[in-house]
Amino acid sequence: MSSNREQWQGLLAELDQRQAQAEAMGGEEKIARQHARGRLTARERLALLFDPGTLNEIGALAGANHPGGQVPLAGDGVVGGTGLINGRDAVALAEDFTVKGGSIGHANAAKRTRLVRLALEQRLPLVLLLDGAGERAGNSTERYPNTPNDLQLVADLQGKVPVVTLVLGTSAGHGALTGMFADFIIMLEGASLFTAGPPLVQAAMGITTTPEELGSAVMHATRSGVVHNLAGSEQEAFNLARDYLSYMPQRSGELSPVTNERAEAQPGDVDALLDIIPPTGNASYDMREVLQAIADDGGYIELQPGYGGSLICALARFGSVPTMVVANQPNVLAGAITVAAAEKAAHFIEIANAFGLPLLTLLDNPGVLPGPQSEQEGVLKAAGRMFAAQRRYRGRKIVVTLRKAFGFGSSVMGMNPWDRQAISIALPSVSLGGMPAIGGAEAAKASAEDAGRLQELQSGAWVPADAMAFDKVVNPAALRREIIAVLHRT
């Protein structure tokens, strides 16, 4: 055996040992504790997120060589690398709760920064798996490199590549803030998310609280609006993340993948809409049934379903083309635009604009929600942001007015004539106006004759169609066919 080979054997044996230490994470006891809490380890999570066997780890030996006698830390509390999601390259990092509670030391910070920079430079989607305590307490006493950190770089990623965050445990401080720059945030039921945990809140404010009170999954999904979707299990969270990314392009400037052949998703009449949509404006119905009837195979992902319930945002395919849907929900407040609904819509319209997704709006609303509480919450500002988002949108905007469209409620949904629609469609049942006829007549103190005339003008599609307020008035059964025809234009 040559001397070179003997020297290599020693180095390679040490490499294998260090690699094994990294793969052991926090050790058997801490892994067992993680499993006892019903949680997976960082490596198990990455294995479920990526296509099987495709993880190419980066920075495995970070934290393994601590001078001054400090105990080596496997991966320094974070595992990450590149891999395939639905056959396409992506970057992911997973906080490792079995090592220092997933807290961020200097090697950890350097690895996070390297991974996010890789996503930025190579223009690859980024997935953040959060389960960590934020900055490590000892950081302030050690040298900190004067370089950009992952927080700055994740902010730079917005609108350039898809970014998804999964909150899978207790996430606090720096890690939690970084995750908020994502386009789509999924949170595991039972997880917690906050800027500072109970000990810091107690010390700073004298308030005794719990992780659940500070930032439970249900609270963030239904009240704060910080997270978009809940998952009942980690597997469900990974499935949802992979499904979301299947609708998105790899990066801005590219088209989303068409996963099915067009022949398998041909346009056709949907007679069921005649049973689902009442032609009169006062009867409610579930817009989800409409979406299920017109989308390919009846499938779609509803985005942020627990927040702003009077409006639905969803990803669906029509003729195999991934599309962002923004639809009023007549079952909730008659579909009125609330602060939460407007905030939700603005966010996802901006995502559609950034990544070139077609935008389909389905209108049936009485306007922006009035009243003291709504005004105090800032409904005008929120609705203004929603209007600006759809006005700035530069893709294929398909606007369909199903029934009611009054006041600013029609404008924020993109119904204004010549508002850059690829097409504006109406059903014969539409009712339009600056405000509903009865309330409008009362507010204007109109005569009975004028009130009747106002009612006539607002009833049906014929008057607005005569004035070119719509491009087409169609049979509800033909709606899917009309949508696909526009999406298949070349």
mmCIF file with all atom_site columns, N, CA and C in Angstrom, residues 349-412:
data_model
loop_
_atom_site.group_PDB
_atom_site.id
_atom_site.type_symbol
_atom_site.label_atom_id
_atom_site.label_alt_id
_atom_site.label_comp_id
_atom_site.label_asym_id
_atom_site.label_entity_id
_atom_site.label_seq_id
_atom_site.pdbx_PDB_ins_code
_atom_site.Cartn_x
_atom_site.Cartn_y
_atom_site.Cartn_z
_atom_site.occupancy
_atom_site.B_iso_or_equiv
_atom_site.pdbx_formal_charge
_atom_site.auth_seq_id
_atom_site.auth_comp_id
_atom_site.auth_asym_id
_atom_site.auth_atom_id
_atom_site.pdbx_PDB_model_num
ATOM 1   N N  . ILE A 1 349 ? -52.859 38.068 -4.936  1.00 0.00 ? 349 ILE A N  1
ATOM 2   C CA . ILE A 1 349 ? -52.797 38.711 -6.252  1.00 0.00 ? 349 ILE A CA 1
ATOM 3   C C  . ILE A 1 349 ? -51.361 39.142 -6.545  1.00 0.00 ? 349 ILE A C  1
ATOM 4   N N  . GLU A 1 350 ? -50.672 39.655 -5.532  1.00 0.00 ? 350 GLU A N  1
ATOM 5   C CA . GLU A 1 350 ? -49.271 40.043 -5.709  1.00 0.00 ? 350 GLU A CA 1
ATOM 6   C C  . GLU A 1 350 ? -48.400 38.830 -6.026  1.00 0.00 ? 350 GLU A C  1
ATOM 7   N N  . ILE A 1 351 ? -48.685 37.691 -5.404  1.00 0.00 ? 351 ILE A N  1
ATOM 8   C CA . ILE A 1 351 ? -47.949 36.462 -5.723  1.00 0.00 ? 351 ILE A CA 1
ATOM 9   C C  . ILE A 1 351 ? -48.206 36.069 -7.175  1.00 0.00 ? 351 ILE A C  1
ATOM 10  N N  . ALA A 1 352 ? -49.463 36.126 -7.604  1.00 0.00 ? 352 ALA A N  1
ATOM 11  C CA . ALA A 1 352 ? -49.793 35.790 -8.990  1.00 0.00 ? 352 ALA A CA 1
ATOM 12  C C  . ALA A 1 352 ? -49.066 36.710 -9.958  1.00 0.00 ? 352 ALA A C  1
ATOM 13  N N  . ASN A 1 353 ? -48.989 37.976 -9.634  1.00 0.00 ? 353 ASN A N  1
ATOM 14  C CA . ASN A 1 353 ? -48.309 38.932 -10.505 1.00 0.00 ? 353 ASN A CA 1
ATOM 15  C C  . ASN A 1 353 ? -46.814 38.654 -10.570 1.00 0.00 ? 353 ASN A C  1
ATOM 16  N N  . ALA A 1 354 ? -46.213 38.356 -9.417  1.00 0.00 ? 354 ALA A N  1
ATOM 17  C CA . ALA A 1 354 ? -44.769 38.118 -9.371  1.00 0.00 ? 354 ALA A CA 1
ATOM 18  C C  . ALA A 1 354 ? -44.366 36.905 -10.192 1.00 0.00 ? 354 ALA A C  1
ATOM 19  N N  . PHE A 1 355 ? -45.217 35.879 -10.199 1.00 0.00 ? 355 PHE A N  1
ATOM 20  C CA . PHE A 1 355 ? -44.829 34.622 -10.834 1.00 0.00 ? 355 PHE A CA 1
ATOM 21  C C  . PHE A 1 355 ? -45.632 34.301 -12.097 1.00 0.00 ? 355 PHE A C  1
ATOM 22  N N  . GLY A 1 356 ? -46.307 35.294 -12.632 1.00 0.00 ? 356 GLY A N  1
ATOM 23  C CA . GLY A 1 356 ? -46.930 35.136 -13.931 1.00 0.00 ? 356 GLY A CA 1
ATOM 24  C C  . GLY A 1 356 ? -48.109 34.195 -13.990 1.00 0.00 ? 356 GLY A C  1
ATOM 25  N N  . LEU A 1 357 ? -48.791 33.978 -12.861 1.00 0.00 ? 357 LEU A N  1
ATOM 26  C CA . LEU A 1 357 ? -49.974 33.122 -12.879 1.00 0.00 ? 357 LEU A CA 1
ATOM 27  C C  . LEU A 1 357 ? -51.174 33.895 -13.419 1.00 0.00 ? 357 LEU A C  1
ATOM 28  N N  . PRO A 1 358 ? -51.991 33.298 -14.270 1.00 0.00 ? 358 PRO A N  1
ATOM 29  C CA . PRO A 1 358 ? -53.250 33.945 -14.642 1.00 0.00 ? 358 PRO A CA 1
ATOM 30  C C  . PRO A 1 358 ? -54.097 34.196 -13.394 1.00 0.00 ? 358 PRO A C  1
ATOM 31  N N  . LEU A 1 359 ? -54.928 35.236 -13.448 1.00 0.00 ? 359 LEU A N  1
ATOM 32  C CA . LEU A 1 359 ? -55.783 35.610 -12.322 1.00 0.00 ? 359 LEU A CA 1
ATOM 33  C C  . LEU A 1 359 ? -57.238 35.522 -12.754 1.00 0.00 ? 359 LEU A C  1
ATOM 34  N N  . LEU A 1 360 ? -58.006 34.703 -12.047 1.00 0.00 ? 360 LEU A N  1
ATOM 35  C CA . LEU A 1 360 ? -59.442 34.573 -12.286 1.00 0.00 ? 360 LEU A CA 1
ATOM 36  C C  . LEU A 1 360 ? -60.182 35.139 -11.087 1.00 0.00 ? 360 LEU A C  1
ATOM 37  N N  . THR A 1 361 ? -61.022 36.153 -11.303 1.00 0.00 ? 361 THR A N  1
ATOM 38  C CA . THR A 1 361 ? -61.856 36.671 -10.219 1.00 0.00 ? 361 THR A CA 1
ATOM 39  C C  . THR A 1 361 ? -63.310 36.315 -10.496 1.00 0.00 ? 361 THR A C  1
ATOM 40  N N  . LEU A 1 362 ? -63.985 35.848 -9.448  1.00 0.00 ? 362 LEU A N  1
ATOM 41  C CA . LEU A 1 362 ? -65.399 35.470 -9.520  1.00 0.00 ? 362 LEU A CA 1
ATOM 42  C C  . LEU A 1 362 ? -66.167 36.400 -8.589  1.00 0.00 ? 362 LEU A C  1
ATOM 43  N N  . LEU A 1 363 ? -67.002 37.278 -9.151  1.00 0.00 ? 363 LEU A N  1
ATOM 44  C CA . LEU A 1 363 ? -67.649 38.340 -8.379  1.00 0.00 ? 363 LEU A CA 1
ATOM 45  C C  . LEU A 1 363 ? -69.065 37.986 -7.981  1.00 0.00 ? 363 LEU A C  1
ATOM 46  N N  . ASP A 1 364 ? -69.349 38.196 -6.708  1.00 0.00 ? 364 ASP A N  1
ATOM 47  C CA . ASP A 1 364 ? -70.716 38.184 -6.195  1.00 0.00 ? 364 ASP A CA 1
ATOM 48  C C  . ASP A 1 364 ? -70.670 38.819 -4.817  1.00 0.00 ? 364 ASP A C  1
ATOM 49  N N  . ASN A 1 365 ? -70.640 40.154 -4.767  1.00 0.00 ? 365 ASN A N  1
ATOM 50  C CA . ASN A 1 365 ? -70.541 40.832 -3.476  1.00 0.00 ? 365 ASN A CA 1
ATOM 51  C C  . ASN A 1 365 ? -71.346 42.121 -3.477  1.00 0.00 ? 365 ASN A C  1
ATOM 52  N N  . PRO A 1 366 ? -71.819 42.542 -2.287  1.00 0.00 ? 366 PRO A N  1
ATOM 53  C CA . PRO A 1 366 ? -72.610 43.774 -2.172  1.00 0.00 ? 366 PRO A CA 1
ATOM 54  C C  . PRO A 1 366 ? -71.763 45.015 -1.965  1.00 0.00 ? 366 PRO A C  1
ATOM 55  N N  . GLY A 1 367 ? -70.429 44.851 -1.948  1.00 0.00 ? 367 GLY A N  1
ATOM 56  C CA . GLY A 1 367 ? -69.546 45.986 -1.754  1.00 0.00 ? 367 GLY A CA 1
ATOM 57  C C  . GLY A 1 367 ? -68.592 45.769 -0.600  1.00 0.00 ? 367 GLY A C  1
ATOM 58  N N  . VAL A 1 368 ? -67.880 46.825 -0.239  1.00 0.00 ? 368 VAL A N  1
ATOM 59  C CA . VAL A 1 368 ? -66.990 46.810 0.918   1.00 0.00 ? 368 VAL A CA 1
ATOM 60  C C  . VAL A 1 368 ? -67.840 46.889 2.181   1.00 0.00 ? 368 VAL A C  1
ATOM 61  N N  . LEU A 1 369 ? -67.497 46.085 3.190   1.00 0.00 ? 369 LEU A N  1
ATOM 62  C CA . LEU A 1 369 ? -68.306 46.013 4.408   1.00 0.00 ? 369 LEU A CA 1
ATOM 63  C C  . LEU A 1 369 ? -68.316 47.355 5.139   1.00 0.00 ? 369 LEU A C  1
ATOM 64  N N  . PRO A 1 370 ? -69.499 47.962 5.338   1.00 0.00 ? 370 PRO A N  1
ATOM 65  C CA . PRO A 1 370 ? -69.577 49.231 6.060   1.00 0.00 ? 370 PRO A CA 1
ATOM 66  C C  . PRO A 1 370 ? -69.721 49.001 7.565   1.00 0.00 ? 370 PRO A C  1
ATOM 67  N N  . GLY A 1 371 ? -69.816 50.095 8.312   1.00 0.00 ? 371 GLY A N  1
ATOM 68  C CA . GLY A 1 371 ? -70.089 50.014 9.745   1.00 0.00 ? 371 GLY A CA 1
ATOM 69  C C  . GLY A 1 371 ? -68.933 50.490 10.592  1.00 0.00 ? 371 GLY A C  1
ATOM 70  N N  . PRO A 1 372 ? -69.209 50.867 11.854  1.00 0.00 ? 372 PRO A N  1
ATOM 71  C CA . PRO A 1 372 ? -68.173 51.417 12.735  1.00 0.00 ? 372 PRO A CA 1
ATOM 72  C C  . PRO A 1 372 ? -66.973 50.495 12.920  1.00 0.00 ? 372 PRO A C  1
ATOM 73  N N  . GLN A 1 373 ? -67.215 49.210 13.198  1.00 0.00 ? 373 GLN A N  1
ATOM 74  C CA . GLN A 1 373 ? -66.092 48.305 13.442  1.00 0.00 ? 373 GLN A CA 1
ATOM 75  C C  . GLN A 1 373 ? -65.225 48.163 12.202  1.00 0.00 ? 373 GLN A C  1
ATOM 76  N N  . SER A 1 374 ? -65.861 48.015 11.057  1.00 0.00 ? 374 SER A N  1
ATOM 77  C CA . SER A 1 374 ? -65.118 47.870 9.813   1.00 0.00 ? 374 SER A CA 1
ATOM 78  C C  . SER A 1 374 ? -64.270 49.106 9.530   1.00 0.00 ? 374 SER A C  1
ATOM 79  N N  . GLU A 1 375 ? -64.836 50.278 9.773   1.00 0.00 ? 375 GLU A N  1
ATOM 80  C CA . GLU A 1 375 ? -64.088 51.512 9.541   1.00 0.00 ? 375 GLU A CA 1
ATOM 81  C C  . GLU A 1 375 ? -62.918 51.636 10.518  1.00 0.00 ? 375 GLU A C  1
ATOM 82  N N  . GLN A 1 376 ? -63.153 51.265 11.787  1.00 0.00 ? 376 GLN A N  1
ATOM 83  C CA . GLN A 1 376 ? -62.086 51.338 12.781  1.00 0.00 ? 376 GLN A CA 1
ATOM 84  C C  . GLN A 1 376 ? -60.941 50.382 12.461  1.00 0.00 ? 376 GLN A C  1
ATOM 85  N N  . GLU A 1 377 ? -61.264 49.268 11.828  1.00 0.00 ? 377 GLU A N  1
ATOM 86  C CA . GLU A 1 377 ? -60.232 48.296 11.451  1.00 0.00 ? 377 GLU A CA 1
ATOM 87  C C  . GLU A 1 377 ? -59.444 48.733 10.221  1.00 0.00 ? 377 GLU A C  1
ATOM 88  N N  . GLY A 1 378 ? -59.926 49.753 9.522   1.00 0.00 ? 378 GLY A N  1
ATOM 89  C CA . GLY A 1 378 ? -59.201 50.266 8.368   1.00 0.00 ? 378 GLY A CA 1
ATOM 90  C C  . GLY A 1 378 ? -59.597 49.636 7.053   1.00 0.00 ? 378 GLY A C  1
ATOM 91  N N  . VAL A 1 379 ? -60.908 49.424 6.853   1.00 0.00 ? 379 VAL A N  1
ATOM 92  C CA . VAL A 1 379 ? -61.353 48.730 5.647   1.00 0.00 ? 379 VAL A CA 1
ATOM 93  C C  . VAL A 1 379 ? -61.023 49.520 4.380   1.00 0.00 ? 379 VAL A C  1
ATOM 94  N N  . LEU A 1 380 ? -61.046 50.841 4.449   1.00 0.00 ? 380 LEU A N  1
ATOM 95  C CA . LEU A 1 380 ? -60.729 51.629 3.259   1.00 0.00 ? 380 LEU A CA 1
ATOM 96  C C  . LEU A 1 380 ? -59.283 51.411 2.823   1.00 0.00 ? 380 LEU A C  1
ATOM 97  N N  . LYS A 1 381 ? -58.379 51.396 3.789   1.00 0.00 ? 381 LYS A N  1
ATOM 98  C CA . LYS A 1 381 ? -56.967 51.190 3.464   1.00 0.00 ? 381 LYS A CA 1
ATOM 99  C C  . LYS A 1 381 ? -56.734 49.790 2.909   1.00 0.00 ? 381 LYS A C  1
ATOM 100 N N  . ALA A 1 382 ? -57.353 48.784 3.539   1.00 0.00 ? 382 ALA A N  1
ATOM 101 C CA . ALA A 1 382 ? -57.174 47.404 3.084   1.00 0.00 ? 382 ALA A CA 1
ATOM 102 C C  . ALA A 1 382 ? -57.764 47.203 1.692   1.00 0.00 ? 382 ALA A C  1
ATOM 103 N N  . ALA A 1 383 ? -58.962 47.746 1.468   1.00 0.00 ? 383 ALA A N  1
ATOM 104 C CA . ALA A 1 383 ? -59.576 47.623 0.147   1.00 0.00 ? 383 ALA A CA 1
ATOM 105 C C  . ALA A 1 383 ? -58.770 48.380 -0.900  1.00 0.00 ? 383 ALA A C  1
ATOM 106 N N  . GLY A 1 384 ? -58.191 49.507 -0.501  1.00 0.00 ? 384 GLY A N  1
ATOM 107 C CA . GLY A 1 384 ? -57.338 50.249 -1.421  1.00 0.00 ? 384 GLY A CA 1
ATOM 108 C C  . GLY A 1 384 ? -56.118 49.452 -1.826  1.00 0.00 ? 384 GLY A C  1
ATOM 109 N N  . ARG A 1 385 ? -55.526 48.731 -0.872  1.00 0.00 ? 385 ARG A N  1
ATOM 110 C CA . ARG A 1 385 ? -54.370 47.892 -1.205  1.00 0.00 ? 385 ARG A CA 1
ATOM 111 C C  . ARG A 1 385 ? -54.775 46.780 -2.168  1.00 0.00 ? 385 ARG A C  1
ATOM 112 N N  . MET A 1 386 ? -55.946 46.193 -1.943  1.00 0.00 ? 386 MET A N  1
ATOM 113 C CA . MET A 1 386 ? -56.425 45.134 -2.833  1.00 0.00 ? 386 MET A CA 1
ATOM 114 C C  . MET A 1 386 ? -56.653 45.678 -4.239  1.00 0.00 ? 386 MET A C  1
ATOM 115 N N  . PHE A 1 387 ? -57.275 46.861 -4.325  1.00 0.00 ? 387 PHE A N  1
ATOM 116 C CA . PHE A 1 387 ? -57.505 47.457 -5.639  1.00 0.00 ? 387 PHE A CA 1
ATOM 117 C C  . PHE A 1 387 ? -56.181 47.716 -6.345  1.00 0.00 ? 387 PHE A C  1
ATOM 118 N N  . ALA A 1 388 ? -55.206 48.256 -5.616  1.00 0.00 ? 388 ALA A N  1
ATOM 119 C CA . ALA A 1 388 ? -53.908 48.550 -6.225  1.00 0.00 ? 388 ALA A CA 1
ATOM 120 C C  . ALA A 1 388 ? -53.223 47.271 -6.699  1.00 0.00 ? 388 ALA A C  1
ATOM 121 N N  . ALA A 1 389 ? -53.364 46.188 -5.926  1.00 0.00 ? 389 ALA A N  1
ATOM 122 C CA . ALA A 1 389 ? -52.736 44.922 -6.314  1.00 0.00 ? 389 ALA A CA 1
ATOM 123 C C  . ALA A 1 389 ? -53.299 44.413 -7.629  1.00 0.00 ? 389 ALA A C  1
ATOM 124 N N  . GLN A 1 390 ? -54.631 44.439 -7.766  1.00 0.00 ? 390 GLN A N  1
ATOM 125 C CA . GLN A 1 390 ? -55.203 43.944 -9.021  1.00 0.00 ? 390 GLN A CA 1
ATOM 126 C C  . GLN A 1 390 ? -54.954 44.931 -10.164 1.00 0.00 ? 390 GLN A C  1
ATOM 127 N N  . ARG A 1 391 ? -54.827 46.195 -9.857  1.00 0.00 ? 391 ARG A N  1
ATOM 128 C CA . ARG A 1 391 ? -54.540 47.177 -10.908 1.00 0.00 ? 391 ARG A CA 1
ATOM 129 C C  . ARG A 1 391 ? -53.109 47.016 -11.426 1.00 0.00 ? 391 ARG A C  1
ATOM 130 N N  . ARG A 1 392 ? -52.182 46.694 -10.529 1.00 0.00 ? 392 ARG A N  1
ATOM 131 C CA . ARG A 1 392 ? -50.786 46.509 -10.940 1.00 0.00 ? 392 ARG A CA 1
ATOM 132 C C  . ARG A 1 392 ? -50.554 45.162 -11.618 1.00 0.00 ? 392 ARG A C  1
ATOM 133 N N  . TYR A 1 393 ? -51.500 44.253 -11.473 1.00 0.00 ? 393 TYR A N  1
ATOM 134 C CA . TYR A 1 393 ? -51.349 42.919 -12.061 1.00 0.00 ? 393 TYR A CA 1
ATOM 135 C C  . TYR A 1 393 ? -51.199 43.038 -13.582 1.00 0.00 ? 393 TYR A C  1
ATOM 136 N N  . ARG A 1 394 ? -50.231 42.304 -14.152 1.00 0.00 ? 394 ARG A N  1
ATOM 137 C CA . ARG A 1 394 ? -49.929 42.434 -15.576 1.00 0.00 ? 394 ARG A CA 1
ATOM 138 C C  . ARG A 1 394 ? -50.094 41.127 -16.352 1.00 0.00 ? 394 ARG A C  1
ATOM 139 N N  . GLY A 1 395 ? -50.680 40.117 -15.757 1.00 0.00 ? 395 GLY A N  1
ATOM 140 C CA . GLY A 1 395 ? -50.878 38.858 -16.467 1.00 0.00 ? 395 GLY A CA 1
ATOM 141 C C  . GLY A 1 395 ? -52.244 38.791 -17.124 1.00 0.00 ? 395 GLY A C  1
ATOM 142 N N  . ARG A 1 396 ? -52.700 37.560 -17.368 1.00 0.00 ? 396 ARG A N  1
ATOM 143 C CA . ARG A 1 396 ? -54.017 37.347 -17.968 1.00 0.00 ? 396 ARG A CA 1
ATOM 144 C C  . ARG A 1 396 ? -55.077 37.394 -16.871 1.00 0.00 ? 396 ARG A C  1
ATOM 145 N N  . LYS A 1 397 ? -55.845 38.471 -16.858 1.00 0.00 ? 397 LYS A N  1
ATOM 146 C CA . LYS A 1 397 ? -56.876 38.673 -15.837 1.00 0.00 ? 397 LYS A CA 1
ATOM 147 C C  . LYS A 1 397 ? -58.241 38.371 -16.439 1.00 0.00 ? 397 LYS A C  1
ATOM 148 N N  . ILE A 1 398 ? -58.891 37.363 -15.895 1.00 0.00 ? 398 ILE A N  1
ATOM 149 C CA . ILE A 1 398 ? -60.215 36.952 -16.351 1.00 0.00 ? 398 ILE A CA 1
ATOM 150 C C  . ILE A 1 398 ? -61.207 37.317 -15.256 1.00 0.00 ? 398 ILE A C  1
ATOM 151 N N  . VAL A 1 399 ? -62.164 38.177 -15.569 1.00 0.00 ? 399 VAL A N  1
ATOM 152 C CA . VAL A 1 399 ? -63.128 38.658 -14.583 1.00 0.00 ? 399 VAL A CA 1
ATOM 153 C C  . VAL A 1 399 ? -64.504 38.109 -14.947 1.00 0.00 ? 399 VAL A C  1
ATOM 154 N N  . VAL A 1 400 ? -65.117 37.420 -13.992 1.00 0.00 ? 400 VAL A N  1
ATOM 155 C CA . VAL A 1 400 ? -66.439 36.827 -14.206 1.00 0.00 ? 400 VAL A CA 1
ATOM 156 C C  . VAL A 1 400 ? -67.387 37.370 -13.143 1.00 0.00 ? 400 VAL A C  1
ATOM 157 N N  . THR A 1 401 ? -68.422 38.073 -13.558 1.00 0.00 ? 401 THR A N  1
ATOM 158 C CA . THR A 1 401 ? -69.430 38.584 -12.631 1.00 0.00 ? 401 THR A CA 1
ATOM 159 C C  . THR A 1 401 ? -70.606 37.616 -12.636 1.00 0.00 ? 401 THR A C  1
ATOM 160 N N  . LEU A 1 402 ? -70.809 36.967 -11.489 1.00 0.00 ? 402 LEU A N  1
ATOM 161 C CA . LEU A 1 402 ? -71.849 35.944 -11.393 1.00 0.00 ? 402 LEU A CA 1
ATOM 162 C C  . LEU A 1 402 ? -73.204 36.550 -11.043 1.00 0.00 ? 402 LEU A C  1
ATOM 163 N N  . ARG A 1 403 ? -73.212 37.461 -10.052 1.00 0.00 ? 403 ARG A N  1
ATOM 164 C CA . ARG A 1 403 ? -74.476 38.102 -9.640  1.00 0.00 ? 403 ARG A CA 1
ATOM 165 C C  . ARG A 1 403 ? -74.181 39.534 -9.211  1.00 0.00 ? 403 ARG A C  1
ATOM 166 N N  . LYS A 1 404 ? -74.104 39.778 -7.893  1.00 0.00 ? 404 LYS A N  1
ATOM 167 C CA . LYS A 1 404 ? -73.989 41.138 -7.367  1.00 0.00 ? 404 LYS A CA 1
ATOM 168 C C  . LYS A 1 404 ? -72.594 41.719 -7.609  1.00 0.00 ? 404 LYS A C  1
ATOM 169 N N  . ALA A 1 405 ? -72.546 43.011 -7.922  1.00 0.00 ? 405 ALA A N  1
ATOM 170 C CA . ALA A 1 405 ? -71.275 43.732 -8.010  1.00 0.00 ? 405 ALA A CA 1
ATOM 171 C C  . ALA A 1 405 ? -71.576 45.207 -7.783  1.00 0.00 ? 405 ALA A C  1
ATOM 172 N N  . PHE A 1 406 ? -71.408 45.647 -6.522  1.00 0.00 ? 406 PHE A N  1
ATOM 173 C CA . PHE A 1 406 ? -71.803 47.003 -6.153  1.00 0.00 ? 406 PHE A CA 1
ATOM 174 C C  . PHE A 1 406 ? -70.617 47.815 -5.638  1.00 0.00 ? 406 PHE A C  1
ATOM 175 N N  . GLY A 1 407 ? -70.585 49.089 -6.003  1.00 0.00 ? 407 GLY A N  1
ATOM 176 C CA . GLY A 1 407 ? -69.642 50.036 -5.447  1.00 0.00 ? 407 GLY A CA 1
ATOM 177 C C  . GLY A 1 407 ? -68.195 49.617 -5.615  1.00 0.00 ? 407 GLY A C  1
ATOM 178 N N  . PHE A 1 408 ? -67.393 49.941 -4.585  1.00 0.00 ? 408 PHE A N  1
ATOM 179 C CA . PHE A 1 408 ? -65.964 49.636 -4.616  1.00 0.00 ? 408 PHE A CA 1
ATOM 180 C C  . PHE A 1 408 ? -65.726 48.128 -4.585  1.00 0.00 ? 408 PHE A C  1
ATOM 181 N N  . GLY A 1 409 ? -66.741 47.371 -4.173  1.00 0.00 ? 409 GLY A N  1
ATOM 182 C CA . GLY A 1 409 ? -66.619 45.916 -4.172  1.00 0.00 ? 409 GLY A CA 1
ATOM 183 C C  . GLY A 1 409 ? -66.398 45.351 -5.556  1.00 0.00 ? 409 GLY A C  1
ATOM 184 N N  . SER A 1 410 ? -66.960 45.988 -6.570  1.00 0.00 ? 410 SER A N  1
ATOM 185 C CA . SER A 1 410 ? -66.709 45.539 -7.942  1.00 0.00 ? 410 SER A CA 1
ATOM 186 C C  . SER A 1 410 ? -65.330 45.981 -8.413  1.00 0.00 ? 410 SER A C  1
ATOM 187 N N  . SER A 1 411 ? -64.906 47.159 -8.005  1.00 0.00 ? 411 SER A N  1
ATOM 188 C CA . SER A 1 411 ? -63.609 47.683 -8.451  1.00 0.00 ? 411 SER A CA 1
ATOM 189 C C  . SER A 1 411 ? -62.446 46.860 -7.919  1.00 0.00 ? 411 SER A C  1
ATOM 190 N N  . VAL A 1 412 ? -62.494 46.494 -6.629  1.00 0.00 ? 412 VAL A N  1
ATOM 191 C CA . VAL A 1 412 ? -61.372 45.752 -6.056  1.00 0.00 ? 412 VAL A CA 1
ATOM 192 C C  . VAL A 1 412 ? -61.244 44.365 -6.669  1.00 0.00 ? 412 VAL A C  1
#
